[in-house]
mmCIF file of C-alpha atoms in Angstrom:
data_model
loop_
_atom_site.group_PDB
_atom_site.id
_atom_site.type_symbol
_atom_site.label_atom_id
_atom_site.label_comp_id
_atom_site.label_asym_id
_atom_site.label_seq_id
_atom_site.Cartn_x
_atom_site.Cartn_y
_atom_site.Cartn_z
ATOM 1 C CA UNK A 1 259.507 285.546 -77.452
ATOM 2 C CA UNK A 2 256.470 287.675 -78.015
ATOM 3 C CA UNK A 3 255.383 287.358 -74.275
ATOM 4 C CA UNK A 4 258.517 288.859 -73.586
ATOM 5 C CA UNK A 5 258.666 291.722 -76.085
ATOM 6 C CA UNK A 6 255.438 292.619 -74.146
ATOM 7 C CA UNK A 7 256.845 292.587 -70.870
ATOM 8 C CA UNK A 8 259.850 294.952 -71.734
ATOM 9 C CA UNK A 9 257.377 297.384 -73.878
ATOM 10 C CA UNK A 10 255.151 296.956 -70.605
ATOM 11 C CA UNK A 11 258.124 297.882 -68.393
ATOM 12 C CA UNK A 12 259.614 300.538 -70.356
ATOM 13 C CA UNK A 13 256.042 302.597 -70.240
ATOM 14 C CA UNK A 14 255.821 302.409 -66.861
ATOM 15 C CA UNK A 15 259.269 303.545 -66.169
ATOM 16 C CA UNK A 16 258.736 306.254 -68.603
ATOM 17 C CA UNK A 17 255.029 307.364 -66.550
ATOM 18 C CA UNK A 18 256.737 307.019 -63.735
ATOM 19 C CA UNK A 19 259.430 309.554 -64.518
ATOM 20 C CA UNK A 20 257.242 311.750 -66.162
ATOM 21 C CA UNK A 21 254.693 312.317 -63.140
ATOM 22 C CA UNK A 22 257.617 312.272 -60.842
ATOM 23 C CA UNK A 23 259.120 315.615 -62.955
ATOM 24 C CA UNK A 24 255.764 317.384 -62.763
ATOM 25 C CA UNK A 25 255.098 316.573 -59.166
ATOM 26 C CA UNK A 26 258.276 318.391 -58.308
ATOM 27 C CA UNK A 27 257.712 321.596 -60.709
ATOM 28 C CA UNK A 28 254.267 322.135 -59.120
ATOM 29 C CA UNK A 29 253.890 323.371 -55.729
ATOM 30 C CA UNK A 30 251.747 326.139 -53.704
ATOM 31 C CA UNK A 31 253.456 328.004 -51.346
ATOM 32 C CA UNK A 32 251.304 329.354 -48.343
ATOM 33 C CA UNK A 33 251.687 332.511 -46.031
ATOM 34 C CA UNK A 34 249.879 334.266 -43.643
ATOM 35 C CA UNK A 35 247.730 337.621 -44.937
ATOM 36 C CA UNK A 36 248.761 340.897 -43.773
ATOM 37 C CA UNK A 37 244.946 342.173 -42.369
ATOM 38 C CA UNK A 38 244.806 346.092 -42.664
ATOM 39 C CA UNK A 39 241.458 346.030 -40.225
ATOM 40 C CA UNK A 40 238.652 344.546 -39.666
ATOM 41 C CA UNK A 41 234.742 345.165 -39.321
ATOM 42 C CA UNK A 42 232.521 343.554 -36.847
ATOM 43 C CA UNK A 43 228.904 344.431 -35.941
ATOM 44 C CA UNK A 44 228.182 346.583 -32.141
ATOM 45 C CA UNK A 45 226.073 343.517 -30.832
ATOM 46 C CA UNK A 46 226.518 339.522 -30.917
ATOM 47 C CA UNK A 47 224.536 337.282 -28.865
ATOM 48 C CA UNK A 48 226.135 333.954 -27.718
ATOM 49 C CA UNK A 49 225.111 330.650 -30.009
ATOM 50 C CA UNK A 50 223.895 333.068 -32.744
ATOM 51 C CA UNK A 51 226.489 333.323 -35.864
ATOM 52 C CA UNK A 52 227.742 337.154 -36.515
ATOM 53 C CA UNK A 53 230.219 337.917 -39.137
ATOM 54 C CA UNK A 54 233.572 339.704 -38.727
ATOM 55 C CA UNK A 55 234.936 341.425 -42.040
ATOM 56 C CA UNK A 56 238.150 341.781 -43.075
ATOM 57 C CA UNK A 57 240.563 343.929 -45.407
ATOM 58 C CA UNK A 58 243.742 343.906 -46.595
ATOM 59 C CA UNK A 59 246.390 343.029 -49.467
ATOM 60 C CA UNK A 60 246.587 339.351 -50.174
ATOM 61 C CA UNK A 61 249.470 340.254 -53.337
ATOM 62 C CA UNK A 62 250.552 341.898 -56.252
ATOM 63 C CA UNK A 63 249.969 339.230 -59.115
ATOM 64 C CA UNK A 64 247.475 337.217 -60.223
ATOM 65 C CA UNK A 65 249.595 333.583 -58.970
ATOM 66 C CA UNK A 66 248.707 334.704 -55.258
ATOM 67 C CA UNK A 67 245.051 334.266 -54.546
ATOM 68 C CA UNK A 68 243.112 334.045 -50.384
ATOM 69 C CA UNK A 69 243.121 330.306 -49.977
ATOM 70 C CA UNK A 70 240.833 330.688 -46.686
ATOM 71 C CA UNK A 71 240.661 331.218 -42.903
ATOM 72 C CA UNK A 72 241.853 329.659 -39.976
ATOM 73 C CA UNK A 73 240.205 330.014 -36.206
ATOM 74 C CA UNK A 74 240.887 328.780 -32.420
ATOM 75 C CA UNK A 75 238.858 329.548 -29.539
ATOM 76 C CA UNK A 76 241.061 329.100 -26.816
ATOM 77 C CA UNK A 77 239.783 330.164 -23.445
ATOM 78 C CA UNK A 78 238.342 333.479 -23.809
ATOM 79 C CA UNK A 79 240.828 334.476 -26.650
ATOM 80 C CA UNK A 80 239.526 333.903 -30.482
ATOM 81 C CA UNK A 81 242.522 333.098 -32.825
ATOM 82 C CA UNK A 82 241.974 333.950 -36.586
ATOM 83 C CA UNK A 83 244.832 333.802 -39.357
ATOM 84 C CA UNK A 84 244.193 334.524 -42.704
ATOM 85 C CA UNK A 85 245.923 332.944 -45.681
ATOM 86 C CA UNK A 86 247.396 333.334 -48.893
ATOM 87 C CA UNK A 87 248.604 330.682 -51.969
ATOM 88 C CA UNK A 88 251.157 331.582 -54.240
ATOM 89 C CA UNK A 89 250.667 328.960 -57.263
ATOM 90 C CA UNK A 90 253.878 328.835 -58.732
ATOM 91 C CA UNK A 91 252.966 326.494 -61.990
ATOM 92 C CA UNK A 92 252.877 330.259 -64.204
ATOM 93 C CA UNK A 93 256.617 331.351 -65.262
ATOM 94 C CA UNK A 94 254.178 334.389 -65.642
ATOM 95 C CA UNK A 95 251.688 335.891 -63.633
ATOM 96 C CA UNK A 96 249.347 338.958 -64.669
ATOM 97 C CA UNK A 97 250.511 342.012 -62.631
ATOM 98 C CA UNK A 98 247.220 342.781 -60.272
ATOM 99 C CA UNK A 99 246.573 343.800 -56.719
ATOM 100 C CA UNK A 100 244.739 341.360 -55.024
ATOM 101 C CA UNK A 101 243.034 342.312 -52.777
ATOM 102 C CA UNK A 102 241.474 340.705 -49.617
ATOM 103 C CA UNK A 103 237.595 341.890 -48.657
ATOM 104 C CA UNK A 104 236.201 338.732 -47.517
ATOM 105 C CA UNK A 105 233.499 338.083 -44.443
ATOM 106 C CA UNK A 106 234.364 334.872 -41.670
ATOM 107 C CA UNK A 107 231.367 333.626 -40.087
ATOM 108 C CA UNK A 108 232.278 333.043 -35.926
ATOM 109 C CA UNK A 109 229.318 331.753 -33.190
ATOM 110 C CA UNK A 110 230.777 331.786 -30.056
ATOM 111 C CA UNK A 111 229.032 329.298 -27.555
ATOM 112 C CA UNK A 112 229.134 331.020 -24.373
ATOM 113 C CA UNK A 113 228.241 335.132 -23.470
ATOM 114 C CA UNK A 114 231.045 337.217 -22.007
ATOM 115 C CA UNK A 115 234.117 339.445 -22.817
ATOM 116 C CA UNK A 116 236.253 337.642 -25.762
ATOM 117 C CA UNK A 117 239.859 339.033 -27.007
ATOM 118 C CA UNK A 118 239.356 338.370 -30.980
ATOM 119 C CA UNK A 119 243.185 338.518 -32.169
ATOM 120 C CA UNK A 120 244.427 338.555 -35.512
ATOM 121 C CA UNK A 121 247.670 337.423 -36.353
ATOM 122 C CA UNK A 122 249.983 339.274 -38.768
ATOM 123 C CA UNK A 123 252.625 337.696 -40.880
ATOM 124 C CA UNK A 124 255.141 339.216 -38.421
ATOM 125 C CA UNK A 125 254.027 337.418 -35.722
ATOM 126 C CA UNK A 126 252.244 340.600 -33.872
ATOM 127 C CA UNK A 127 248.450 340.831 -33.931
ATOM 128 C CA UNK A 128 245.711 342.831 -34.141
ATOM 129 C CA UNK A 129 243.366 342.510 -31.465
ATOM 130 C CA UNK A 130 239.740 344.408 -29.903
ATOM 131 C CA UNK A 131 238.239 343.150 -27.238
ATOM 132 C CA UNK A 132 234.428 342.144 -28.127
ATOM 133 C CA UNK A 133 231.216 341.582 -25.686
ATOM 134 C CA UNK A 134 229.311 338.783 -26.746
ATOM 135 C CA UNK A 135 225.541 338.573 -24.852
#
């Protein structure tokens, strides 16, 4: 009898865990999106196999829920891919009206000298892009 007063009490907790985590799982989420770049600084000379920075600006959001959650980059061919992006942390009912704003530095080497297209892509799908000569 006791054994199986146990085994219910043991049953009903986990059922009750279970249903618990499975609520907050739902309510909490980030949702991602790509980082609207306003420009972008690079230095006049890079030199193949030697690590340069590139610099960019821009708005990441208007409350303090969205924060830059980091970049992404493809070198494909001569063309260097670079998206930048944003989290929205939507666990705050509330979130602090403030600008965020995006001044952050991504480090690049590129392996090989010669004339690279370094594009930038825009929530919209278009991109910015500058052609670069790498020594």
């Amino acid at each position: 009898m006791k054994t199986k007063k146990s085994l219910i009490t043991l049953i009903t907790i986990s059922i009750m865990i279970y249903l618990l985590s499975s609520c907050l799982e739902d309510a909490y989420t980030f949702d991602t999106f790509l980082v609207k770049i306003d420009s972008f600084q690079l230095p006049e000379t890079m030199t193949a196999k030697t690590t340069f920075e590139v610099r960019f600006f821009g708005t990441v959001g208007n409350n303090g829920c969205i924060s830059f959650e980091g970049f992404n980059q493809n070198l494909i061919n001569k063309d260097i891919e670079i998206e930048a992006w944003g989290r929205y942390d939507n666990r705050n009912n509330t979130c602090p009206e403030v600008m965020v704003y995006l001044d952050k530095n991504l480090e690049i080497t590129i392996p090989v000298a010669g004339v690279y297209n370094l594009k930038i892509k825009q929530p919209d799908k278009s991109y910015l892009e500058r052609s670069i000569t790498v020594k």
